[in-house]
Amino acid sequence: MSRTFEDLIAEAESVSVAGWDFSWLEGRATEERPSWGYQRAMGERLARASAALDIQTGGGEVLAAAPKFPPVMVATESWPPNVARATALLHPRGAVVVADEDEPPLPFADAAFDLVTSRHPVTVWWDEIARVLRPGGTYFSQQVGPASVFELVEYFLGPQPEEIRTARDPEDARRAAEAAGLEVVDLRAERLRMEFLDIGAVVYFLRKVIWMVPGFTVERYRDRLRDLHDSIRAEGPFVAHSARFLIEARKPFRD
């Protein structure tokens, strides 16, 4: 027997959305993964590094999956619940977690790291990244691209202005990196199919990724949620597309 709208909503409202683990969505939503395999590629770079920094580490889940850490491994995070989760995951591996406000300056000396990584940073302080990298060091990051999951955003909020739809363009990241004195050695972008199989998955996703529909609550959007529930039941999964890009930039040696 299929579950009711109210049952699905109640379950999705009650589950914890702490950290950056989306395993609750298994069997309820799908998302294609970028072809470049960020986690594997990050792990390979960490294994070769001597001192690395992971910025905006979230709950530390992505970093913790790396098979080998360098002798010096530091992560920063601003949200207190995530700081606690990251500490529990990463301290046993010998990594230091620093609670940081995600505002310049980074609390590290110049040229402290030969590798800086970040998966889906909210903000990128390019000048600070360049400052803490050693000459020859690398910034390696997977980021959210323009109009990511906007089919879902615009279902709830309506058409978005062009300046919002085009924000987070990979070429803007290239220009910002170069302006900070870094050399971009790789830049790739993809749009990836997502499917939401039930309304509970939508509610969980919007509770967890809070910037998608700012101020989202079930009560505020109950009518739209019910309409979407009916549509999924009648027509199949709600389809959206995430936008991702990979950027790798190197700090050049100076004569």
Short mmCIF file of C-alpha atoms in Angstrom, two decimals:
data_model
loop_
_atom_site.label_atom_id
_atom_site.label_comp_id
_atom_site.label_asym_id
_atom_site.label_seq_id
_atom_site.Cartn_x
_atom_site.Cartn_y
_atom_site.Cartn_z
CA MET A 1 0.00 0.00 0.00
CA SER A 2 1.42 3.40 -0.96
CA ARG A 3 2.16 5.80 1.85
CA THR A 4 0.06 8.90 2.31
CA PHE A 5 1.15 12.48 1.80
CA GLU A 6 0.91 13.14 5.53
CA ASP A 7 3.01 10.07 6.41
CA LEU A 8 5.77 11.02 3.99
CA ILE A 9 5.81 14.62 5.15
CA ALA A 10 5.87 13.71 8.84
CA GLU A 11 8.78 11.31 8.36
CA ALA A 12 10.82 13.81 6.35
CA GLU A 13 10.19 16.57 8.91
CA SER A 14 11.33 14.42 11.84
CA VAL A 15 14.62 13.05 10.51
CA SER A 16 17.88 14.83 11.41
CA VAL A 17 19.49 16.93 8.69
CA ALA A 18 22.79 17.46 10.54
CA GLY A 19 26.03 16.95 8.64
CA TRP A 20 26.40 16.47 4.90
CA ASP A 21 25.43 12.81 4.59
CA PHE A 22 22.57 12.23 2.14
CA SER A 23 22.22 8.48 2.72
CA TRP A 24 18.63 8.95 3.98
CA LEU A 25 17.68 9.65 0.36
CA GLU A 26 18.78 6.21 -0.87
CA GLY A 27 15.84 4.67 -2.70
CA ARG A 28 13.98 7.98 -2.59
CA ALA A 29 16.08 10.23 -4.84
CA THR A 30 18.89 9.82 -7.35
CA GLU A 31 21.60 12.11 -8.69
CA GLU A 32 24.14 11.43 -11.40
CA ARG A 33 27.72 11.84 -10.25
CA PRO A 34 30.24 14.01 -12.10
CA SER A 35 32.50 12.07 -14.43
CA TRP A 36 35.73 13.32 -12.84
CA GLY A 37 35.24 11.51 -9.50
CA TYR A 38 36.10 14.31 -7.06
CA GLN A 39 36.47 12.17 -3.95
CA ARG A 40 38.86 9.72 -5.60
CA ALA A 41 40.90 12.52 -7.21
CA MET A 42 41.04 14.44 -3.91
CA GLY A 43 42.26 11.31 -2.13
CA GLU A 44 45.05 10.84 -4.66
CA ARG A 45 46.22 14.43 -4.12
CA LEU A 46 46.03 14.14 -0.33
CA ALA A 47 48.23 11.02 -0.45
CA ARG A 48 50.95 13.02 -2.21
CA ALA A 49 50.71 16.18 -0.07
CA SER A 50 52.79 17.13 2.94
CA ALA A 51 50.37 19.68 4.45
CA ALA A 52 46.73 20.07 3.36
CA LEU A 53 43.75 22.21 4.25
CA ASP A 54 40.10 21.30 3.56
CA ILE A 55 37.93 24.43 3.67
CA GLN A 56 34.25 24.27 4.66
CA THR A 57 34.55 20.57 5.40
CA GLY A 58 30.92 20.24 6.54
CA GLY A 59 30.58 17.22 8.78
CA GLY A 60 33.91 15.90 7.50
CA GLU A 61 32.30 12.98 5.64
CA VAL A 62 33.98 13.62 2.28
CA LEU A 63 37.42 14.22 3.75
CA ALA A 64 37.14 11.23 6.10
CA ALA A 65 36.69 8.92 3.10
CA ALA A 66 40.22 9.68 1.85
CA PRO A 67 42.41 6.57 2.28
CA LYS A 68 45.50 8.50 3.41
CA PHE A 69 46.08 11.90 4.97
CA PRO A 70 49.27 13.93 4.68
CA PRO A 71 51.43 14.43 7.79
CA VAL A 72 49.65 17.75 8.40
CA MET A 73 45.87 17.67 7.79
CA VAL A 74 43.62 20.58 8.79
CA ALA A 75 39.95 21.24 8.12
CA THR A 76 37.83 24.33 8.72
CA GLU A 77 34.08 24.58 9.32
CA SER A 78 31.79 27.38 10.50
CA TRP A 79 28.55 25.67 11.60
CA PRO A 80 28.87 24.37 15.20
CA PRO A 81 26.93 21.09 14.71
CA ASN A 82 29.16 20.28 11.74
CA VAL A 83 32.28 21.19 13.70
CA ALA A 84 31.32 18.57 16.29
CA ARG A 85 30.61 15.93 13.63
CA ALA A 86 33.82 16.67 11.74
CA THR A 87 35.85 16.53 14.95
CA ALA A 88 34.43 13.11 15.82
CA LEU A 89 35.21 11.79 12.34
CA LEU A 90 38.57 13.40 11.70
CA HIS A 91 40.38 13.59 15.04
CA PRO A 92 40.87 9.80 15.19
CA ARG A 93 42.63 10.12 11.82
CA GLY A 94 44.99 12.75 13.20
CA ALA A 95 43.38 15.74 11.48
CA VAL A 96 42.82 19.05 13.24
CA VAL A 97 39.38 20.70 12.88
CA VAL A 98 39.35 24.49 13.24
CA ALA A 99 36.10 26.36 13.93
CA ASP A 100 36.27 29.26 11.50
CA GLU A 101 33.73 31.97 10.66
CA ASP A 102 34.24 31.53 6.90
CA GLU A 103 35.38 35.13 6.57
CA PRO A 104 38.85 36.34 5.66
CA PRO A 105 41.49 35.95 6.85
CA LEU A 106 41.99 32.20 7.12
CA PRO A 107 43.63 31.52 10.52
CA PHE A 108 46.86 30.20 9.01
CA ALA A 109 50.26 31.59 8.11
CA ASP A 110 51.34 32.45 4.58
CA ALA A 111 52.45 29.45 2.48
CA ALA A 112 51.28 26.96 5.12
CA PHE A 113 49.90 24.32 2.75
CA ASP A 114 50.85 22.64 -0.49
CA LEU A 115 47.24 21.51 -1.08
CA VAL A 116 43.93 23.25 -0.37
CA THR A 117 40.68 21.42 -1.12
CA SER A 118 37.00 22.26 -0.85
CA ARG A 119 33.85 20.45 -1.97
CA HIS A 120 30.85 22.68 -2.64
CA PRO A 121 32.10 25.80 -0.84
CA VAL A 122 29.48 28.46 -0.22
CA THR A 123 32.05 31.22 -0.65
CA VAL A 124 35.57 31.15 -2.12
CA TRP A 125 38.11 33.65 -0.80
CA TRP A 126 40.60 33.40 -3.64
CA ASP A 127 43.14 35.84 -2.23
CA GLU A 128 43.25 33.89 1.04
CA ILE A 129 43.62 30.58 -0.79
CA ALA A 130 46.52 32.01 -2.77
CA ARG A 131 48.09 33.39 0.42
CA VAL A 132 48.09 30.11 2.37
CA LEU A 133 49.33 28.04 -0.60
CA ARG A 134 53.03 27.41 -1.00
CA PRO A 135 54.57 28.22 -4.39
CA GLY A 136 53.78 25.23 -6.58
CA GLY A 137 50.83 24.32 -4.33
CA THR A 138 47.38 23.48 -5.65
CA TYR A 139 43.77 24.38 -4.96
CA PHE A 140 41.42 21.52 -5.93
CA SER A 141 37.67 21.99 -5.65
CA GLN A 142 34.30 20.76 -6.86
CA GLN A 143 31.74 23.54 -6.80
CA VAL A 144 28.06 24.14 -7.49
CA GLY A 145 27.50 25.72 -10.89
CA PRO A 146 24.80 28.06 -12.22
CA ALA A 147 21.05 27.36 -11.89
CA SER A 148 21.64 24.14 -9.98
CA VAL A 149 18.40 22.26 -9.21
CA PHE A 150 16.49 25.32 -10.42
CA GLU A 151 13.58 23.17 -11.63
CA LEU A 152 12.86 22.59 -7.92
CA VAL A 153 13.75 26.13 -6.83
CA GLU A 154 11.45 27.68 -9.40
CA TYR A 155 8.63 25.24 -8.65
CA PHE A 156 8.41 26.86 -5.22
CA LEU A 157 9.69 30.39 -5.84
CA GLY A 158 8.72 31.04 -9.46
CA PRO A 159 11.06 32.27 -12.23
CA GLN A 160 14.33 33.63 -10.89
CA PRO A 161 16.09 36.77 -12.17
CA GLU A 162 18.78 36.25 -14.79
CA GLU A 163 21.54 37.46 -12.46
CA ILE A 164 20.64 34.67 -10.01
CA ARG A 165 20.32 32.04 -12.73
CA THR A 166 23.79 32.86 -14.08
CA ALA A 167 25.61 33.21 -10.74
CA ARG A 168 28.43 30.76 -9.96
CA ASP A 169 29.57 30.55 -13.57
CA PRO A 170 32.78 28.49 -13.90
CA GLU A 171 34.37 31.22 -16.02
CA ASP A 172 33.82 33.68 -13.17
CA ALA A 173 35.77 31.29 -10.94
CA ARG A 174 38.55 31.15 -13.50
CA ARG A 175 38.79 34.94 -13.62
CA ALA A 176 38.76 35.22 -9.82
CA ALA A 177 41.48 32.60 -9.44
CA GLU A 178 43.67 34.32 -12.02
CA ALA A 179 43.09 37.71 -10.39
CA ALA A 180 44.45 36.20 -7.16
CA GLY A 181 47.61 35.13 -8.99
CA LEU A 182 46.76 31.46 -9.51
CA GLU A 183 47.08 29.51 -12.76
CA VAL A 184 43.98 27.48 -13.64
CA VAL A 185 45.15 24.09 -14.91
CA ASP A 186 41.76 22.34 -15.14
CA LEU A 187 38.18 23.57 -15.40
CA ARG A 188 35.29 21.25 -16.29
CA ALA A 189 31.51 21.58 -15.93
CA GLU A 190 28.57 19.18 -16.15
CA ARG A 191 24.80 19.20 -15.63
CA LEU A 192 23.56 16.04 -13.93
CA ARG A 193 20.10 14.48 -13.78
CA MET A 194 18.32 14.27 -10.43
CA GLU A 195 15.09 12.45 -9.65
CA PHE A 196 12.91 12.88 -6.55
CA LEU A 197 10.83 9.72 -6.17
CA ASP A 198 8.53 10.87 -3.37
CA ILE A 199 7.55 14.08 -1.62
CA GLY A 200 9.49 13.11 1.51
CA ALA A 201 12.70 13.29 -0.49
CA VAL A 202 11.83 16.82 -1.59
CA VAL A 203 11.13 17.94 1.98
CA TYR A 204 14.33 16.39 3.32
CA PHE A 205 16.42 17.93 0.55
CA LEU A 206 14.99 21.43 1.10
CA ARG A 207 15.43 21.16 4.88
CA LYS A 208 19.05 20.15 4.42
CA VAL A 209 20.11 22.42 1.55
CA ILE A 210 18.61 25.51 3.14
CA TRP A 211 19.71 28.05 0.53
CA MET A 212 17.66 26.42 -2.24
CA VAL A 213 14.31 27.75 -0.99
CA PRO A 214 15.18 30.21 1.81
CA GLY A 215 12.76 30.01 4.73
CA PHE A 216 11.33 26.69 3.56
CA THR A 217 8.87 25.03 5.91
CA VAL A 218 6.24 22.41 5.23
CA GLU A 219 3.47 24.65 6.54
CA ARG A 220 4.50 27.55 4.34
CA TYR A 221 4.51 25.42 1.18
CA ARG A 222 1.98 22.72 2.08
CA ASP A 223 -0.29 23.37 -0.91
CA ARG A 224 2.60 23.27 -3.41
CA LEU A 225 3.95 20.16 -1.74
CA ARG A 226 0.61 18.42 -2.00
CA ASP A 227 0.33 19.32 -5.68
CA LEU A 228 3.84 17.97 -6.27
CA HIS A 229 3.02 14.79 -4.35
CA ASP A 230 0.00 14.25 -6.58
CA SER A 231 2.10 14.90 -9.69
CA ILE A 232 4.79 12.40 -8.65
CA ARG A 233 2.14 9.78 -7.98
CA ALA A 234 0.46 10.36 -11.34
CA GLU A 235 3.40 11.06 -13.63
CA GLY A 236 6.53 9.67 -11.98
CA PRO A 237 9.63 11.27 -10.42
CA PHE A 238 10.21 15.01 -10.32
CA VAL A 239 13.25 15.62 -12.52
CA ALA A 240 15.81 18.38 -11.92
CA HIS A 241 19.44 18.94 -12.90
CA SER A 242 22.34 19.81 -10.64
CA ALA A 243 25.24 21.88 -11.96
CA ARG A 244 28.80 21.03 -10.92
CA PHE A 245 32.22 22.20 -11.97
CA LEU A 246 35.73 21.12 -11.12
CA ILE A 247 38.50 23.67 -10.80
CA GLU A 248 42.19 23.08 -10.16
CA ALA A 249 44.50 26.06 -9.80
CA ARG A 250 48.19 26.22 -9.02
CA LYS A 251 50.23 28.90 -7.28
CA PRO A 252 53.18 29.59 -9.56
CA PHE A 253 56.79 29.65 -8.49
CA ARG A 254 58.25 33.14 -8.58
CA ASP A 255 61.72 33.92 -9.86
#
